[in-house]
Coordinates of C-alpha atoms in Angstrom, one line a residue:
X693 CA 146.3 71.9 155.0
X694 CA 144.0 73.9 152.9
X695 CA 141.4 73.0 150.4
X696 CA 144.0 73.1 147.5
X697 CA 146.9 71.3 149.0
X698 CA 144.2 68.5 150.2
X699 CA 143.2 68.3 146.4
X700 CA 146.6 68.4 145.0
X701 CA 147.7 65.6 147.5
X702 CA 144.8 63.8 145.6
X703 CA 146.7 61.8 143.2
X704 CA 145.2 58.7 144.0
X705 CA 142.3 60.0 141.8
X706 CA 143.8 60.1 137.7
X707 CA 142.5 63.8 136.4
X708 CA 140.2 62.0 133.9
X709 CA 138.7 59.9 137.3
X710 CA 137.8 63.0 139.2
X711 CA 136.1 64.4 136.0
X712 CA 134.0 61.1 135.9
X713 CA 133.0 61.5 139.5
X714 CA 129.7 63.3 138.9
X715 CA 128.3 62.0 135.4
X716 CA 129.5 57.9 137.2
X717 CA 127.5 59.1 140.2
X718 CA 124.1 60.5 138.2
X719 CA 124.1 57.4 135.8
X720 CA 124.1 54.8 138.7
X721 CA 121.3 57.1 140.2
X722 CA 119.7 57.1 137.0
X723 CA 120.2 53.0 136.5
X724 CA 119.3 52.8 140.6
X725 CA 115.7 53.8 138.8
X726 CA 115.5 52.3 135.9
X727 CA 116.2 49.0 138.4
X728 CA 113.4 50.1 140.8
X729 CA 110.8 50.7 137.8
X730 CA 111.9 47.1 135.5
X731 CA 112.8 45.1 138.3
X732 CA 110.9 42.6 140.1
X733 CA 109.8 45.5 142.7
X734 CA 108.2 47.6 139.8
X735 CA 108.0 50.5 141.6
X736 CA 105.8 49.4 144.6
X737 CA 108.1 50.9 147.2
X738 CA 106.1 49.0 149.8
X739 CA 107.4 50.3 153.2
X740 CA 107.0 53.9 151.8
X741 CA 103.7 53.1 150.7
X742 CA 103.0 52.7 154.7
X743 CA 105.0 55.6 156.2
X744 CA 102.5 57.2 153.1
X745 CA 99.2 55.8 154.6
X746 CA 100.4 56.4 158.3
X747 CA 100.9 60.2 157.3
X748 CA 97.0 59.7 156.4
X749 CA 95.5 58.5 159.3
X750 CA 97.8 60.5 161.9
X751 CA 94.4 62.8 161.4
X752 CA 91.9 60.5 159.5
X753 CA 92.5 57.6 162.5
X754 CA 93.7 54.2 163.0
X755 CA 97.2 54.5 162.9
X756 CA 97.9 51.0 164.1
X757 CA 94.9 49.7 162.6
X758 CA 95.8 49.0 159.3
X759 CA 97.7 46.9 157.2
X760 CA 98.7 46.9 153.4
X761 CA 98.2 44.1 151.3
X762 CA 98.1 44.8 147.7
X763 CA 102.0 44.3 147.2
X764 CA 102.7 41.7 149.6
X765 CA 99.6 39.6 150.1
X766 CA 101.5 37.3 152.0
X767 CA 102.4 39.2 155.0
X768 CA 100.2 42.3 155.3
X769 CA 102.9 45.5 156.3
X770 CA 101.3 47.6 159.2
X771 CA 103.0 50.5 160.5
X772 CA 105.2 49.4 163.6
X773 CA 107.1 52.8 164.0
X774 CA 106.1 55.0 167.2
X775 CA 103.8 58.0 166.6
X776 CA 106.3 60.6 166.3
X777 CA 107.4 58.4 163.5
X778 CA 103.4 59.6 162.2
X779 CA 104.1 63.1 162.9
X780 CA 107.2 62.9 160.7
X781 CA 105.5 61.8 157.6
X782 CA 102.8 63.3 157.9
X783 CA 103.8 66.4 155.3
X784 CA 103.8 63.0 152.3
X785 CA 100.1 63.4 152.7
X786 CA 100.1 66.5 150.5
X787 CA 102.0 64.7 147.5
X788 CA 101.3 62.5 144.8
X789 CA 102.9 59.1 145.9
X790 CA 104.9 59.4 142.2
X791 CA 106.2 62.1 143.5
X792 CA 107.4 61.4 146.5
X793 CA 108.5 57.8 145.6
X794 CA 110.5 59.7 143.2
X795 CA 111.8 61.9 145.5
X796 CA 112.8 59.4 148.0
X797 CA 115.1 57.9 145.7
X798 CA 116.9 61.2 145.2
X799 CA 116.8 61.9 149.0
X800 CA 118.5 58.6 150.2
X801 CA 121.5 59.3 147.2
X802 CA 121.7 62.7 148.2
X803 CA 121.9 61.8 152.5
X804 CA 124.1 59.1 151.1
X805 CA 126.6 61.2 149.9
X806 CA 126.5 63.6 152.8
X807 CA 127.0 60.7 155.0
X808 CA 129.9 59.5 153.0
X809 CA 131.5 63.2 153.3
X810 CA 130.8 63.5 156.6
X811 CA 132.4 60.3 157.6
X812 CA 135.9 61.1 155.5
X813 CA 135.4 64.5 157.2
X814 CA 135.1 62.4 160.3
X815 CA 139.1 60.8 159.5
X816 CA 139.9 63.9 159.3
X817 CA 139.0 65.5 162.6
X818 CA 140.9 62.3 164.2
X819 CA 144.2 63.3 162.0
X820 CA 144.3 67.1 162.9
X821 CA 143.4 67.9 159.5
X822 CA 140.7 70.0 158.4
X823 CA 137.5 68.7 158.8
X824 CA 134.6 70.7 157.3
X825 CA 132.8 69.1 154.8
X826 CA 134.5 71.7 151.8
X827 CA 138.0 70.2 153.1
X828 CA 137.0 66.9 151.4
X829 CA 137.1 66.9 147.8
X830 CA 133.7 66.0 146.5
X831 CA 134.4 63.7 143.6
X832 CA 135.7 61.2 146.5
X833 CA 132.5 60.8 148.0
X834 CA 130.5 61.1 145.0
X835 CA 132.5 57.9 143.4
X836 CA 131.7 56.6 147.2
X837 CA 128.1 56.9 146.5
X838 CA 127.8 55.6 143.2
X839 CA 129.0 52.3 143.7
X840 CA 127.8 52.5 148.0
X841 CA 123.8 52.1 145.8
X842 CA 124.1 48.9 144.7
X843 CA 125.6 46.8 148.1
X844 CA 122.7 44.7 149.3
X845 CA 121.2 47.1 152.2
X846 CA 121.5 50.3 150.6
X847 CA 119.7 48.8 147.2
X848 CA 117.0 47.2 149.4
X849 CA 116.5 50.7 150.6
X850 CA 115.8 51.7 148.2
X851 CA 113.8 48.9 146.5
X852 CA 111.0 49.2 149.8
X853 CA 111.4 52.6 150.3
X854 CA 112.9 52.3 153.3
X855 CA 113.9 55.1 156.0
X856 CA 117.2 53.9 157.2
X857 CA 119.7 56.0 155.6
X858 CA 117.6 59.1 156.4
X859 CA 118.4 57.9 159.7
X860 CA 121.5 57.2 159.7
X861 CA 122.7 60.6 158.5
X862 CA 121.3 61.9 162.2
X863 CA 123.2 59.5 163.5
X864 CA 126.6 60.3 161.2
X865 CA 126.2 64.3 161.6
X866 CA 125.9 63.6 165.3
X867 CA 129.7 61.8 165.1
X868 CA 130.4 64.8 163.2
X869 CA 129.8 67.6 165.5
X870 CA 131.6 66.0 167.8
X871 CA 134.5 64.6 165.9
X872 CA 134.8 68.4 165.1
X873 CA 134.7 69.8 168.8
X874 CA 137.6 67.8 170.2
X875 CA 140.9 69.5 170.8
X876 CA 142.7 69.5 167.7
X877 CA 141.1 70.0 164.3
X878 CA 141.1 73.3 162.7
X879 CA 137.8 75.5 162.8
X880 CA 136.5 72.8 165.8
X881 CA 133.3 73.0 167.5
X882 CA 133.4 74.7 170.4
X883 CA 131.5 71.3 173.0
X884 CA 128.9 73.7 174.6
X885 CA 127.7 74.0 171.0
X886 CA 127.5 70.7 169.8
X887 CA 126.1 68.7 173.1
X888 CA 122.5 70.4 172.3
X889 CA 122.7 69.8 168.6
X890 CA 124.0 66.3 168.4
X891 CA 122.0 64.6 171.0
X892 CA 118.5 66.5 169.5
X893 CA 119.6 64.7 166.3
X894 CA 120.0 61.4 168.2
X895 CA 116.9 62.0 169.8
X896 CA 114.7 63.0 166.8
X897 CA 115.7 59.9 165.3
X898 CA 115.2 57.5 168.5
X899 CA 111.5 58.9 168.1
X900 CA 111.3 57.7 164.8
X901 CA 112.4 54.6 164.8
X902 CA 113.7 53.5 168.5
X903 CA 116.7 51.8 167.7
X904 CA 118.8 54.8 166.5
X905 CA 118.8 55.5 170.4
X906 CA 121.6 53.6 170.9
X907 CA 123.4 56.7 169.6
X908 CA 123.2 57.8 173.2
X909 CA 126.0 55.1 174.0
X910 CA 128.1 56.3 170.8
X911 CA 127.4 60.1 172.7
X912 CA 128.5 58.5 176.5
X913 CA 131.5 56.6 174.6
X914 CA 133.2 59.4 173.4
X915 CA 132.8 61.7 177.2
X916 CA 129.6 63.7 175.8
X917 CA 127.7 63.3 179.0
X918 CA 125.4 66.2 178.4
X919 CA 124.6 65.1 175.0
X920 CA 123.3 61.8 176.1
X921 CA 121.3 63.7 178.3
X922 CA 120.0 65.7 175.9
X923 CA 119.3 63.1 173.7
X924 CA 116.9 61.4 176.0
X925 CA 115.0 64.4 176.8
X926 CA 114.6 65.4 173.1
X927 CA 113.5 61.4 172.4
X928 CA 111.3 62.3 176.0
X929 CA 109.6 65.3 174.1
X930 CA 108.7 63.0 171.3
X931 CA 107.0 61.1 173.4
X932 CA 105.5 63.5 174.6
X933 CA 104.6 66.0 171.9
X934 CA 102.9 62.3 170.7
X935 CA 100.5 62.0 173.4
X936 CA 99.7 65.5 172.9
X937 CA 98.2 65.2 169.4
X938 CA 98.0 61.5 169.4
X939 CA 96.8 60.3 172.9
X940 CA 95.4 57.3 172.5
X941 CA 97.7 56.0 169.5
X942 CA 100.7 57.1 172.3
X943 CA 99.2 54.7 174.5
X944 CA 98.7 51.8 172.5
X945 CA 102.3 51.9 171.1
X946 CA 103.9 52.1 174.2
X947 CA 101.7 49.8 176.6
X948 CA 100.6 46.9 174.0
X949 CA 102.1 46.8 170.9
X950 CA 105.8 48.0 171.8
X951 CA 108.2 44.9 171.4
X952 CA 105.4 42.9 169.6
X953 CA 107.1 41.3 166.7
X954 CA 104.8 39.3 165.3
X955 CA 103.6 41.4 162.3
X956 CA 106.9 41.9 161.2
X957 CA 107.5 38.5 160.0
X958 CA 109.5 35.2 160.9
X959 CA 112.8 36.4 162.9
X960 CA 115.0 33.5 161.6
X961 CA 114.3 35.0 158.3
X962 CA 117.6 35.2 156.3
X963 CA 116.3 38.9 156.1
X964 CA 117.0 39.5 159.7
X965 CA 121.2 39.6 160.4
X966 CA 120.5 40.1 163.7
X967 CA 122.0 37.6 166.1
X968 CA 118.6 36.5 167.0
X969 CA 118.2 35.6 163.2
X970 CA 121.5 34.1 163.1
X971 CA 121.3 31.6 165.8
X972 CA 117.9 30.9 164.6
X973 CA 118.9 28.9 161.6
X974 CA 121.7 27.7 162.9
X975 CA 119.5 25.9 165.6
X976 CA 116.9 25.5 163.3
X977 CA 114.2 27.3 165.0
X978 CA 113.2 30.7 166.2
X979 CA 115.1 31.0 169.8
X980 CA 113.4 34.2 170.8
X981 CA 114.6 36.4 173.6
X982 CA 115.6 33.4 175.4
X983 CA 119.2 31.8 177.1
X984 CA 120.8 31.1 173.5
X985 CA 120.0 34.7 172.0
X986 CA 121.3 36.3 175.7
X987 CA 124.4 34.5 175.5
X988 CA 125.3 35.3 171.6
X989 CA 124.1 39.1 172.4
X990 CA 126.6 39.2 175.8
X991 CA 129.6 37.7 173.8
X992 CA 128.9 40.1 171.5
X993 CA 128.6 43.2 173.4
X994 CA 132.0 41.7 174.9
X995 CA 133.6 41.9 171.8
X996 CA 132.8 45.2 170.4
X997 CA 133.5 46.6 174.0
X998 CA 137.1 45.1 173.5
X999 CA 137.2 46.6 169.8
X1000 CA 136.0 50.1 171.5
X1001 CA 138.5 49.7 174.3
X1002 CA 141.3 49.5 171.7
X1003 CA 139.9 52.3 169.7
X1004 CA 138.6 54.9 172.0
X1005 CA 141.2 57.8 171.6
X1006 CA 141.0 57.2 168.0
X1007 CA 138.7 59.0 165.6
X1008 CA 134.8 59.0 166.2
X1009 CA 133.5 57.3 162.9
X1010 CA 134.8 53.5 164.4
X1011 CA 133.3 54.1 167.4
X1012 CA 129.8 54.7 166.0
X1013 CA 130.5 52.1 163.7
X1014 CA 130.8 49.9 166.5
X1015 CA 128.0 50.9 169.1
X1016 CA 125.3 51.0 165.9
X1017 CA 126.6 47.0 164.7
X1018 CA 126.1 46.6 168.7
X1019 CA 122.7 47.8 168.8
X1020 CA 121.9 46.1 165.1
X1021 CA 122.9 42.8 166.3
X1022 CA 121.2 43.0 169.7
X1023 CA 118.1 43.9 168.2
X1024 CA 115.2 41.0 168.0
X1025 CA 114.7 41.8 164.3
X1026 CA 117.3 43.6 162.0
X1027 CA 116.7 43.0 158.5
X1028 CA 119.4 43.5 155.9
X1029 CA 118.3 47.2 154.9
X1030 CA 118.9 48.2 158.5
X1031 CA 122.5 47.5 158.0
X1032 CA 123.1 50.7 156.2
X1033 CA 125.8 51.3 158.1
X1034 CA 127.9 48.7 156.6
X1035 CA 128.9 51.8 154.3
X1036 CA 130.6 54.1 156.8
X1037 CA 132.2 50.6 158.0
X1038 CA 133.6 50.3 154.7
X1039 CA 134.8 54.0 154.3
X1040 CA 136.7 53.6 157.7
X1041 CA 138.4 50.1 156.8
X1042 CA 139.6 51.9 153.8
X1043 CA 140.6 55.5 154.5
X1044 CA 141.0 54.8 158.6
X1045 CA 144.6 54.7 159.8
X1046 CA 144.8 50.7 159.2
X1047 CA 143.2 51.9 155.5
X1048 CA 145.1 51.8 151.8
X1049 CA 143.8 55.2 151.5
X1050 CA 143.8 56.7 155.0
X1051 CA 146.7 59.0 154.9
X1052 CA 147.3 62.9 154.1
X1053 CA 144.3 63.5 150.9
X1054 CA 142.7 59.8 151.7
X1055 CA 145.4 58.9 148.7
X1056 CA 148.4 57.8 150.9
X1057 CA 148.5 54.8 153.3
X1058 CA 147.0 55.2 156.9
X1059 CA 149.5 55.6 159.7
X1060 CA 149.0 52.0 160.6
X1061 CA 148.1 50.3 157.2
X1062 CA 148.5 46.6 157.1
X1063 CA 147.3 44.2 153.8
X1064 CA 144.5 43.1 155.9
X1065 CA 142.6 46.2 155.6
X1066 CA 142.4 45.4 152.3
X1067 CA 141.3 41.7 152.7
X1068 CA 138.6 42.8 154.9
X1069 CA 137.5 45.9 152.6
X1070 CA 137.2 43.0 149.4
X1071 CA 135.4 40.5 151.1
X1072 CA 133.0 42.5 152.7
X1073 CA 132.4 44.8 149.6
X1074 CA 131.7 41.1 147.8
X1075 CA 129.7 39.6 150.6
X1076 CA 127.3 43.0 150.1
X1077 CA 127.6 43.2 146.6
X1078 CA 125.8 39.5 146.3
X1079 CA 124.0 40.1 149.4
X1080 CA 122.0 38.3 151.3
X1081 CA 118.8 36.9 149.0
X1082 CA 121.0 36.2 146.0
X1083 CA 123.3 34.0 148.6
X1084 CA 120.3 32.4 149.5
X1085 CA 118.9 31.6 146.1
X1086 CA 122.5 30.5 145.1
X1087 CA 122.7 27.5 148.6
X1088 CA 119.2 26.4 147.5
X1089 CA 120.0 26.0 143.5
X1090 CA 122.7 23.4 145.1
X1091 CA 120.5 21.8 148.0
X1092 CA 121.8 23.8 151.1
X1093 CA 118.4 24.5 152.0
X1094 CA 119.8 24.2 156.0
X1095 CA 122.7 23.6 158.2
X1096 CA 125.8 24.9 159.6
X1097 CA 127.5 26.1 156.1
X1098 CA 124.0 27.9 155.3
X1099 CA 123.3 29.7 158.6
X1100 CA 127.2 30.9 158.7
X1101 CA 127.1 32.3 155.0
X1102 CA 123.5 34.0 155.8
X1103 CA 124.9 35.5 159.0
X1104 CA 126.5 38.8 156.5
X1105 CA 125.6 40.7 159.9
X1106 CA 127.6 38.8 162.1
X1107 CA 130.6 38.1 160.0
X1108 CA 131.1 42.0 159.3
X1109 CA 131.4 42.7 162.7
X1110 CA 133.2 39.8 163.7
X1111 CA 135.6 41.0 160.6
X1112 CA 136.0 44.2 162.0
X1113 CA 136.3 43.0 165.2
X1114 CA 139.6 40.9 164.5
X1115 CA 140.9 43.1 162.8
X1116 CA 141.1 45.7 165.1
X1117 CA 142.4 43.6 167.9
X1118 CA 144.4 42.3 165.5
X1119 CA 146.2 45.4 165.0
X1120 CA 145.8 47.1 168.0
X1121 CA 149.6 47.6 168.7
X1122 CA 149.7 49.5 165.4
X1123 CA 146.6 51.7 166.9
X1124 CA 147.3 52.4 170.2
X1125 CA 150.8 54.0 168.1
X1126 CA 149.2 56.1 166.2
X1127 CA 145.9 57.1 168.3

């Protein structure tokens, strides 16, 4: 299918719709500001205002030595990233922070949208079709965007300044290279060319952040053995290039302060949708790393393998989906704005085979649609819309200040996965037919 037919099969979008896309997709950009700046935020941007001072002392010193206060006086922010993470930011130095607070914003809309194409680019490559980025008709992706920046972890992104859709576009253009280099697809990737370039982006983000190397699973998952490999001696060589410029800072990180959550703030936090949050307040009390958070992380595992299992010769977008909510939930601390990738969950309940748009031009019904699709793609767009703090606000105002009701409706983490988990075992006769 050409670029033409693709957009002629696109009648799911009204004429007047598709000329909206752009001028819908610049005003909630432009109101995405005028939040930041008027909001109760006003502009502090307080995580990028760290990765800022970290890119200063990666030569003035004291990397792990600091800790800002003047925006959140009640739980000083140090940098808790790994040097590399230093290295990456160090070229912000050289801006005014105006500048590149400014320019963060338009960054994470702009990787937004690419990780929205890429992913319906993704569904492609799984259906045969064409799958380069110009074979999906941008006005889709742009209305994606526009109303993807207000759910609760993409906003909170944005509010702090966070990095987390910058790194989850290394993760989603890894899924892409290889959705596009299995037999099938039009124009595909030939695998000796995408093994080097998907696990360096898996790796380069590992070193920034850590947890973005569970991507290697996502690589081993889908047969890409050499990737994997390669994505653990590119995160090997940040380490490394690290101790090089930053030896004693290397050290540190990795020897004391690696695993060390205590500056990052209470885990049973409604902010943290990781499991270890989630059991937290339904216990009442931080559990740590102990035999109740083991057990949760194990059954979950469990289930997302069985999800996977029923999935695996399907396209590549669920099972990244599925190994990042893995490596989100099994994390000690996963605040909401890590759960970014709630988005590419969304795009694959709706335009995935079991999708109301996941047929020929993402207009038609997937192979395998079913109503429930649709149930899960409302309630989880509603759950994120509100999100997390505004759900909390809303239990106190009518006295659920703790129990069973309150840790279940604060557990948005959980619940998506657990959503898309029954629904794909729910359906799995329809998508073992069709994958």
């Amino acid at each position: 299918m050409t670029k033409d037919r693709i957009a002629q099969a696109d009648g799911g979008l009204a004429g007047g719709l598709r000329r909206a896309a752009l001028p819908l997709f610049l005003t909630a950009v432009g109101a995405r500001i005028v939040w930041i700046l008027a909001g109760r935020h006003n502009f502090n941007f307080v995580d990028l205002r760290v990765y800022y001072e970290a890119a200063r002392r990666v030569t003035d010193g004291g990397l792990y030595d600091f800790a800002l206060r003047d925006y959140t006086p009640d739980q000083p922010l140090p940098f808790t990233y790994p040097p590399f993470a230093g290295l990456f930011f160090f070229p912000l130095r050289f801006l005014p922070f105006p500048v590149v607070a400014v320019g963060w914003v338009a960054l994470t809309a702009g990787l937004l949208f690419l990780v929205i194409r890429m992913s319906l680019a993704i569904l492609a490559a799984g259906r045969g079709a064409p799958s380069r980025l110009g074979d999906v008709p941008r006005e889709l992706p742009l209305l994606w965007t526009a109303g993807a920046l207000w759910i609760d972890p993409v906003r909170t992104n944005l509010d702090y300044g966070q990095i987390n859709v910058v790194l989850m576009a290394f993760g989603v253009w890894a899924a892409y290279l290889v959705a596009r280099s299995a037999p099938g697809p039009a124009l595909a990737l030939r695998p000796a060319e995408v093994d080097g370039a998907s696990g360096l982006l898996i790796g380069i983000a590992a070193g920034i952040k850590l947890t973005p190397a569970v991507g290697g699973l996502f690589l081993l998952a889908r047969g890409r053995v050499w990737a994997a490999v390669c994505s653990a001696v590119t995160f090997g060589a940040t380490v490394g290039i690290s101790y090089l410029l930053l030896p004693a800072e290397t050290r540190r990180y990795f020897t004391v302060l690696l695993g060390d959550t205590g500056p990052i703030g209470d885990p049973a936090k409604p902010d943290n949708q990781a499991l270890r949050g989630a059991v937290s307040r339904f216990v009442g009390h931080d559990v740590g790393t102990g035999v109740a958070w083991l057990v949760a992380v194990a059954v979950a595992a469990a289930l997302l393998f069985a999800a996977w299992w029923v999935v695996r010769r399907g396209d590549a977008l669920v099972a990244l989906v599925l190994v990042q909510l893995l490596g989100l939930l099994g994390s000690p601390i996963s605040w909401i704005h890590h759960f970014v990738w709630v988005v590419p969950l969304l795009i694959w309940v709706v335009h995935g085979p079991l999708g109301r748009a996941g047929g020929e031009g993402f207009t038609t019904p997937g192979a395998a649609y079913t109503r429930w699709s649709t149930a899960l793609a409302v309630g989880l767009a509603a759950m994120y819309y509100v999100g997390v703090h505004f759900t909390d606000d809303l239990l106190k105002l009518v006295g659920l200040h703790d129990g069973l009701l309150r840790a279940v409706l604060l557990a948005e983490g959980v619940l998506a996965a657990l959503g898309l988990v029954a629904l794909i075992l729910a359906q799995r006769r329809r998508l073992r037919a069709v994958l």
